mmCIF file of C-alpha atoms in Angstrom:
data_model
loop_
_atom_site.group_PDB
_atom_site.id
_atom_site.type_symbol
_atom_site.label_atom_id
_atom_site.label_comp_id
_atom_site.label_asym_id
_atom_site.label_seq_id
_atom_site.Cartn_x
_atom_site.Cartn_y
_atom_site.Cartn_z
ATOM 1 C CA MET Q 1 -8.121 9.845 -30.429
ATOM 2 C CA GLU Q 2 -8.967 7.002 -28.047
ATOM 3 C CA ILE Q 3 -7.649 6.667 -24.507
ATOM 4 C CA VAL Q 4 -7.984 3.588 -22.277
ATOM 5 C CA PRO Q 5 -7.297 4.759 -18.707
ATOM 6 C CA ALA Q 6 -5.533 2.157 -16.572
ATOM 7 C CA TYR Q 7 -7.886 2.903 -13.673
ATOM 8 C CA GLU Q 8 -11.203 2.658 -15.590
ATOM 9 C CA GLU Q 9 -13.193 -0.130 -17.237
ATOM 10 C CA PHE Q 10 -14.129 1.943 -20.283
ATOM 11 C CA ALA Q 11 -12.337 3.791 -23.065
ATOM 12 C CA VAL Q 12 -12.589 7.476 -23.925
ATOM 13 C CA ARG Q 13 -12.905 8.684 -27.517
ATOM 14 C CA ILE Q 14 -12.040 12.315 -28.208
ATOM 15 C CA GLN Q 15 -13.331 13.644 -31.531
ATOM 16 C CA PHE Q 16 -11.725 16.755 -33.002
ATOM 17 C CA PHE Q 17 -12.900 19.370 -35.467
ATOM 18 C CA GLY Q 18 -9.643 20.852 -36.640
ATOM 19 C CA ASP Q 19 -7.679 21.705 -33.520
ATOM 20 C CA GLU Q 20 -10.758 21.892 -31.271
ATOM 21 C CA ILE Q 21 -12.400 19.108 -29.271
ATOM 22 C CA GLU Q 22 -15.874 18.452 -30.655
ATOM 23 C CA ARG Q 23 -17.095 15.491 -28.551
ATOM 24 C CA ILE Q 24 -15.908 13.339 -25.649
ATOM 25 C CA LEU Q 25 -17.443 9.857 -25.621
ATOM 26 C CA THR Q 26 -17.016 6.888 -23.287
ATOM 27 C CA LEU Q 27 -16.966 3.470 -24.956
ATOM 28 C CA ASP Q 28 -17.331 -0.157 -23.942
ATOM 29 C CA THR Q 29 -13.825 -1.549 -24.512
ATOM 30 C CA LEU Q 30 -15.177 -4.939 -25.621
ATOM 31 C CA THR Q 31 -18.057 -4.029 -27.939
ATOM 32 C CA GLY Q 32 -17.120 -0.458 -28.864
ATOM 33 C CA GLU Q 33 -20.630 0.680 -27.902
ATOM 34 C CA VAL Q 34 -20.947 4.349 -26.970
ATOM 35 C CA LEU Q 35 -21.918 4.524 -23.285
ATOM 36 C CA ASN Q 36 -22.406 8.256 -22.866
ATOM 37 C CA GLU Q 37 -21.147 11.680 -23.856
ATOM 38 C CA ARG Q 38 -19.122 13.844 -21.477
ATOM 39 C CA SER Q 39 -18.603 17.575 -21.402
ATOM 40 C CA GLU Q 40 -15.234 17.044 -19.696
ATOM 41 C CA PHE Q 41 -13.028 14.164 -18.576
ATOM 42 C CA SER Q 42 -9.942 14.077 -16.339
ATOM 43 C CA VAL Q 43 -7.075 11.842 -17.459
ATOM 44 C CA TYR Q 44 -4.587 10.807 -14.784
ATOM 45 C CA PRO Q 45 -1.173 9.183 -15.331
ATOM 46 C CA ALA Q 46 -1.203 5.403 -15.601
ATOM 47 C CA LYS Q 47 1.716 5.363 -13.157
ATOM 48 C CA HIS Q 48 2.323 7.689 -10.245
ATOM 49 C CA PHE Q 49 6.009 8.085 -11.132
ATOM 50 C CA VAL Q 50 5.567 11.228 -13.188
ATOM 51 C CA THR Q 51 7.231 14.631 -13.152
ATOM 52 C CA SER Q 52 7.783 17.651 -15.359
ATOM 53 C CA ARG Q 53 10.407 17.738 -18.119
ATOM 54 C CA GLU Q 54 12.376 20.389 -16.244
ATOM 55 C CA LYS Q 55 12.593 18.275 -13.087
ATOM 56 C CA LEU Q 56 13.415 15.180 -15.132
ATOM 57 C CA ASP Q 57 16.307 16.923 -16.897
ATOM 58 C CA ALA Q 58 17.657 18.167 -13.557
ATOM 59 C CA ALA Q 59 17.290 14.681 -12.074
ATOM 60 C CA LEU Q 60 19.212 13.113 -14.977
ATOM 61 C CA ILE Q 61 22.120 15.503 -14.368
ATOM 62 C CA ASP Q 62 22.201 14.537 -10.678
ATOM 63 C CA ILE Q 63 21.903 10.814 -11.434
ATOM 64 C CA ASP Q 64 24.770 11.024 -13.924
ATOM 65 C CA ALA Q 65 26.963 12.884 -11.428
ATOM 66 C CA GLU Q 66 26.221 10.389 -8.652
ATOM 67 C CA MET Q 67 26.891 7.464 -10.980
ATOM 68 C CA LYS Q 68 30.300 8.788 -12.030
ATOM 69 C CA GLU Q 69 31.274 9.507 -8.433
ATOM 70 C CA HIS Q 70 30.250 6.073 -7.152
ATOM 71 C CA VAL Q 71 31.718 4.204 -10.131
ATOM 72 C CA ASP Q 72 35.074 5.910 -9.455
ATOM 73 C CA TRP Q 73 34.817 4.918 -5.787
ATOM 74 C CA LEU Q 74 34.086 1.288 -6.663
ATOM 75 C CA ARG Q 75 37.092 1.149 -8.998
ATOM 76 C CA GLN Q 76 39.315 2.580 -6.278
ATOM 77 C CA GLN Q 77 38.112 -0.231 -4.025
ATOM 78 C CA GLY Q 78 39.049 -2.783 -6.690
ATOM 79 C CA LYS Q 79 35.411 -3.652 -7.387
ATOM 80 C CA LEU Q 80 35.668 -3.550 -11.163
ATOM 81 C CA LEU Q 81 32.745 -5.884 -11.852
ATOM 82 C CA GLU Q 82 30.457 -3.888 -9.574
ATOM 83 C CA ALA Q 83 31.579 -0.624 -11.211
ATOM 84 C CA GLN Q 84 30.880 -1.946 -14.711
ATOM 85 C CA ARG Q 85 27.507 -3.346 -13.657
ATOM 86 C CA LEU Q 86 26.436 -0.072 -12.042
ATOM 87 C CA GLU Q 87 27.541 2.114 -14.958
ATOM 88 C CA GLN Q 88 25.876 -0.091 -17.566
ATOM 89 C CA ARG Q 89 22.612 -0.341 -15.670
ATOM 90 C CA THR Q 90 22.425 3.330 -14.725
ATOM 91 C CA ARG Q 91 23.179 4.550 -18.251
ATOM 92 C CA TYR Q 92 20.431 2.316 -19.620
ATOM 93 C CA ASP Q 93 17.974 3.636 -17.016
ATOM 94 C CA MET Q 94 18.964 7.224 -17.814
ATOM 95 C CA GLU Q 95 18.360 6.656 -21.513
ATOM 96 C CA MET Q 96 14.935 5.172 -20.799
ATOM 97 C CA LEU Q 97 14.063 8.071 -18.494
ATOM 98 C CA ASN Q 98 15.180 10.598 -21.077
ATOM 99 C CA GLU Q 99 13.242 8.995 -23.934
ATOM 100 C CA THR Q 100 10.115 7.677 -22.194
ATOM 101 C CA GLY Q 101 10.088 9.322 -18.759
ATOM 102 C CA PHE Q 102 10.065 5.892 -17.133
ATOM 103 C CA CYS Q 103 12.308 2.890 -16.529
ATOM 104 C CA ALA Q 104 12.202 -0.376 -14.621
ATOM 105 C CA GLY Q 105 12.875 0.335 -10.964
ATOM 106 C CA VAL Q 106 12.280 4.072 -11.428
ATOM 107 C CA GLU Q 107 11.359 4.295 -7.743
ATOM 108 C CA ASN Q 108 15.053 3.840 -6.917
ATOM 109 C CA TYR Q 109 15.668 7.296 -8.405
ATOM 110 C CA ALA Q 110 12.841 8.840 -6.371
ATOM 111 C CA ARG Q 111 15.134 11.135 -4.406
ATOM 112 C CA HIS Q 112 16.431 12.782 -7.587
ATOM 113 C CA LEU Q 113 13.057 12.878 -9.337
ATOM 114 C CA SER Q 114 11.313 14.436 -6.337
ATOM 115 C CA ARG Q 115 14.258 16.813 -5.772
ATOM 116 C CA ARG Q 116 14.733 15.773 -2.139
ATOM 117 C CA GLU Q 117 17.862 16.161 -0.042
ATOM 118 C CA ALA Q 118 19.954 13.084 0.747
ATOM 119 C CA GLY Q 119 18.667 11.335 3.857
ATOM 120 C CA SER Q 120 15.411 13.288 3.944
ATOM 121 C CA PRO Q 121 12.225 11.341 4.753
ATOM 122 C CA PRO Q 122 10.077 10.233 1.809
ATOM 123 C CA TRP Q 123 6.638 11.682 1.230
ATOM 124 C CA THR Q 124 3.797 9.491 2.463
ATOM 125 C CA LEU Q 125 0.031 9.708 2.802
ATOM 126 C CA LEU Q 126 0.573 11.028 6.329
ATOM 127 C CA ASP Q 127 1.885 14.273 4.810
ATOM 128 C CA TYR Q 128 -1.548 14.950 3.319
ATOM 129 C CA PHE Q 129 -3.521 14.750 6.571
ATOM 130 C CA PRO Q 130 -4.300 17.899 8.579
ATOM 131 C CA ASP Q 131 -2.205 18.592 11.658
ATOM 132 C CA ASP Q 132 -4.988 17.629 14.074
ATOM 133 C CA PHE Q 133 -5.935 14.269 12.514
ATOM 134 C CA LEU Q 134 -6.680 11.333 14.825
ATOM 135 C CA MET Q 135 -4.940 8.018 14.147
ATOM 136 C CA PHE Q 136 -6.216 4.622 15.288
ATOM 137 C CA VAL Q 137 -3.623 1.828 15.351
ATOM 138 C CA ASP Q 138 -5.477 -1.497 15.306
ATOM 139 C CA GLU Q 139 -3.783 -4.497 16.944
ATOM 140 C CA SER Q 140 -1.049 -2.101 17.997
ATOM 141 C CA HIS Q 141 1.003 -4.800 19.735
ATOM 142 C CA MET Q 142 1.593 -6.274 16.257
ATOM 143 C CA THR Q 143 1.363 -3.180 14.057
ATOM 144 C CA LEU Q 144 3.912 -0.969 15.814
ATOM 145 C CA PRO Q 145 6.741 -3.554 15.682
ATOM 146 C CA GLN Q 146 5.965 -3.999 11.976
ATOM 147 C CA VAL Q 147 6.231 -0.251 11.380
ATOM 148 C CA ARG Q 148 9.514 -0.225 13.289
ATOM 149 C CA GLY Q 149 10.837 -3.211 11.349
ATOM 150 C CA MET Q 150 9.942 -1.957 7.850
ATOM 151 C CA TYR Q 151 12.878 0.423 7.636
ATOM 152 C CA ASN Q 152 15.366 -2.084 9.039
ATOM 153 C CA GLY Q 153 14.348 -4.760 6.544
ATOM 154 C CA ASP Q 154 14.377 -2.330 3.625
ATOM 155 C CA ILE Q 155 17.798 -0.825 4.397
ATOM 156 C CA SER Q 156 19.337 -4.283 4.855
ATOM 157 C CA ARG Q 157 18.188 -5.467 1.418
ATOM 158 C CA LYS Q 158 19.087 -2.282 -0.459
ATOM 159 C CA THR Q 159 22.499 -1.950 1.170
ATOM 160 C CA THR Q 160 23.372 -5.289 -0.410
ATOM 161 C CA LEU Q 161 22.188 -4.045 -3.824
ATOM 162 C CA VAL Q 162 24.349 -0.928 -3.489
ATOM 163 C CA GLU Q 163 27.416 -2.891 -2.353
ATOM 164 C CA PHE Q 164 27.261 -5.168 -5.394
ATOM 165 C CA GLY Q 165 26.697 -2.385 -7.915
ATOM 166 C CA PHE Q 166 23.055 -3.012 -8.692
ATOM 167 C CA ARG Q 167 21.883 0.385 -7.444
ATOM 168 C CA LEU Q 168 23.197 3.863 -6.675
ATOM 169 C CA PRO Q 169 23.505 4.872 -3.002
ATOM 170 C CA SER Q 170 20.581 7.277 -3.496
ATOM 171 C CA ALA Q 171 18.329 4.217 -3.813
ATOM 172 C CA LEU Q 172 18.594 3.958 -0.024
ATOM 173 C CA ASP Q 173 16.444 7.098 0.207
ATOM 174 C CA ASN Q 174 13.530 5.295 -1.449
ATOM 175 C CA ARG Q 175 12.482 3.783 1.852
ATOM 176 C CA PRO Q 176 9.789 3.561 4.516
ATOM 177 C CA LEU Q 177 9.795 6.073 7.342
ATOM 178 C CA HIS Q 178 12.027 5.560 10.361
ATOM 179 C CA PHE Q 179 9.925 4.876 13.434
ATOM 180 C CA LYS Q 180 10.918 8.308 14.792
ATOM 181 C CA GLU Q 181 9.771 9.934 11.526
ATOM 182 C CA PHE Q 182 6.513 7.990 11.763
ATOM 183 C CA GLU Q 183 5.961 9.251 15.306
ATOM 184 C CA ASP Q 184 6.711 12.824 14.235
ATOM 185 C CA HIS Q 185 3.710 12.670 11.889
ATOM 186 C CA ILE Q 186 1.361 11.683 14.704
ATOM 187 C CA ASN Q 187 -0.478 14.339 16.669
ATOM 188 C CA GLN Q 188 -2.975 12.190 18.564
ATOM 189 C CA VAL Q 189 -3.330 8.422 18.453
ATOM 190 C CA VAL Q 190 -5.476 5.666 19.927
ATOM 191 C CA TYR Q 191 -3.798 2.269 20.290
ATOM 192 C CA VAL Q 192 -6.310 -0.586 20.061
ATOM 193 C CA SER Q 193 -5.110 -3.922 21.403
ATOM 194 C CA ALA Q 194 -6.238 -6.772 23.640
ATOM 195 C CA THR Q 195 -2.626 -7.219 24.738
ATOM 196 C CA PRO Q 196 -0.893 -3.824 24.521
ATOM 197 C CA GLY Q 197 2.887 -3.924 24.371
ATOM 198 C CA PRO Q 198 5.393 -1.905 26.389
ATOM 199 C CA LEU Q 199 5.553 0.824 23.728
ATOM 200 C CA GLU Q 200 1.845 1.626 23.960
ATOM 201 C CA LEU Q 201 1.826 1.456 27.760
ATOM 202 C CA GLU Q 202 4.825 3.773 27.944
ATOM 203 C CA ARG Q 203 3.340 6.426 25.650
ATOM 204 C CA THR Q 204 -0.297 6.399 26.693
ATOM 205 C CA SER Q 205 -1.835 8.945 29.022
ATOM 206 C CA ALA Q 206 -4.997 6.918 29.638
ATOM 207 C CA ILE Q 207 -6.081 3.290 29.345
ATOM 208 C CA VAL Q 208 -9.690 2.386 28.584
ATOM 209 C CA GLU Q 209 -10.575 -1.262 29.211
ATOM 210 C CA GLN Q 210 -13.262 -3.022 27.226
ATOM 211 C CA VAL Q 211 -14.741 -5.827 29.305
ATOM 212 C CA ILE Q 212 -17.268 -7.097 26.749
ATOM 213 C CA ARG Q 213 -16.956 -7.907 23.108
ATOM 214 C CA PRO Q 214 -18.017 -5.291 20.502
ATOM 215 C CA THR Q 215 -21.030 -7.484 19.678
ATOM 216 C CA ALA Q 216 -22.179 -7.137 23.320
ATOM 217 C CA LEU Q 217 -21.997 -10.932 23.660
ATOM 218 C CA LEU Q 218 -20.427 -12.276 26.811
ATOM 219 C CA ASP Q 219 -17.654 -14.823 26.488
ATOM 220 C CA PRO Q 220 -19.104 -18.353 26.677
ATOM 221 C CA THR Q 221 -18.626 -20.292 29.893
ATOM 222 C CA ILE Q 222 -15.868 -22.889 29.580
ATOM 223 C CA GLU Q 223 -16.510 -26.101 31.521
ATOM 224 C CA VAL Q 224 -13.739 -28.699 31.915
ATOM 225 C CA LYS Q 225 -14.988 -32.271 32.372
ATOM 226 C CA PRO Q 226 -13.161 -35.557 33.140
ATOM 227 C CA THR Q 227 -12.296 -37.939 30.316
ATOM 228 C CA ASP Q 228 -14.200 -40.791 31.952
ATOM 229 C CA GLY Q 229 -17.477 -41.269 30.133
ATOM 230 C CA GLN Q 230 -16.743 -38.394 27.767
ATOM 231 C CA ILE Q 231 -18.447 -40.009 24.766
ATOM 232 C CA ASP Q 232 -21.662 -40.669 26.697
ATOM 233 C CA ASP Q 233 -21.553 -37.100 27.978
ATOM 234 C CA LEU Q 234 -21.012 -35.875 24.409
ATOM 235 C CA LEU Q 235 -24.076 -37.803 23.204
ATOM 236 C CA HIS Q 236 -26.118 -36.276 26.015
ATOM 237 C CA GLU Q 237 -25.021 -32.751 25.116
ATOM 238 C CA ILE Q 238 -25.625 -33.335 21.397
ATOM 239 C CA ARG Q 239 -29.178 -34.595 21.988
ATOM 240 C CA GLN Q 240 -29.937 -31.531 24.099
ATOM 241 C CA ARG Q 241 -28.815 -29.272 21.269
ATOM 242 C CA VAL Q 242 -30.773 -31.310 18.700
ATOM 243 C CA GLU Q 243 -33.957 -30.841 20.732
ATOM 244 C CA SER Q 244 -33.380 -27.095 20.480
ATOM 245 C CA GLN Q 245 -32.794 -27.444 16.709
ATOM 246 C CA GLU Q 246 -29.176 -26.389 17.126
ATOM 247 C CA ARG Q 247 -25.954 -27.830 15.760
ATOM 248 C CA VAL Q 248 -22.773 -29.022 17.428
ATOM 249 C CA LEU Q 249 -19.114 -28.771 16.427
ATOM 250 C CA VAL Q 250 -16.834 -31.405 17.971
ATOM 251 C CA THR Q 251 -13.047 -31.118 17.689
ATOM 252 C CA THR Q 252 -10.698 -34.093 17.986
ATOM 253 C CA LEU Q 253 -6.947 -34.501 18.268
ATOM 254 C CA THR Q 254 -6.416 -36.452 15.027
ATOM 255 C CA LYS Q 255 -8.085 -37.071 11.675
ATOM 256 C CA ARG Q 256 -8.524 -40.749 12.543
ATOM 257 C CA MET Q 257 -10.339 -39.887 15.767
ATOM 258 C CA ALA Q 258 -12.672 -37.618 13.796
ATOM 259 C CA GLU Q 259 -13.558 -40.439 11.396
ATOM 260 C CA GLU Q 260 -14.072 -42.993 14.182
ATOM 261 C CA LEU Q 261 -16.209 -40.593 16.217
ATOM 262 C CA ALA Q 262 -18.309 -39.828 13.136
ATOM 263 C CA ASP Q 263 -18.954 -43.571 12.623
ATOM 264 C CA TYR Q 264 -19.890 -43.984 16.288
ATOM 265 C CA LEU Q 265 -22.309 -41.061 16.224
ATOM 266 C CA SER Q 266 -23.913 -42.391 13.035
ATOM 267 C CA GLU Q 267 -24.513 -45.757 14.737
ATOM 268 C CA ALA Q 268 -26.085 -43.833 17.626
ATOM 269 C CA GLY Q 269 -28.526 -42.203 15.213
ATOM 270 C CA ILE Q 270 -26.861 -38.781 15.131
ATOM 271 C CA ARG Q 271 -26.657 -37.128 11.724
ATOM 272 C CA ASN Q 272 -23.078 -35.952 11.318
ATOM 273 C CA HIS Q 273 -20.021 -35.772 9.100
ATOM 274 C CA TYR Q 274 -16.335 -35.434 9.806
ATOM 275 C CA LEU Q 275 -14.288 -32.608 8.327
ATOM 276 C CA HIS Q 276 -10.508 -32.513 7.921
ATOM 277 C CA SER Q 277 -7.796 -31.561 5.436
ATOM 278 C CA ASP Q 278 -7.961 -34.815 3.448
ATOM 279 C CA ILE Q 279 -11.419 -33.973 2.145
ATOM 280 C CA GLN Q 280 -11.136 -32.718 -1.438
ATOM 281 C CA THR Q 281 -13.685 -29.957 -2.028
#
């Protein structure tokens, strides 16, 4: 028997002697060359939507009951097309689940398959961390609003699918965490941001300012000069850098200005080239 794990770049050949495993070999999937022999090998599901037959059978009973209840409700509301669409789609999904253990959009039945209560939070990676783990939120002024907005965007889209009979109401429980649920998972957190928002400032017990960059380089001095004689001043600055065997980057307002400045610098004996979006590389 040969197995090609979805998460590996090689195949596994299992050789039997009767009903006992005799050898476990790993193979190059392209050439068939034997790479090595293993004493044991762990095979994981190709998809993480997997459960036991007992849980699957129980889930199918719950899905069928929910479908019948919601189809009846849709018909009472005069939504006959939505009722027909939901019943047809759900029955097809149930048949696929029963025969293969999988169907398109199986994640929408996650609440039934994982045997969770209606409205309960989904399981996430945060559930697997110890109680005293430390969380760092990078660019927190952007990240926290995104975490808060994930649930709102998800519920808005799926509510429409439920209203038009594309999904059962339980599909709403296949969702990101509410922001409150997210916070409940956090024991201790460090918000990292150059411009912290009101949420971080409200929740923090201490603020540590970083006055230099992580590279220990100071911010360069910015000098504002008049426009009069700016090209001559630019040539002077460029020649100073050239003497130090350094290079110079000059920015302009338009592509045309970049091309004209490049021509001018070339006439002045400065090796250069313009760079803008019209260059095909």
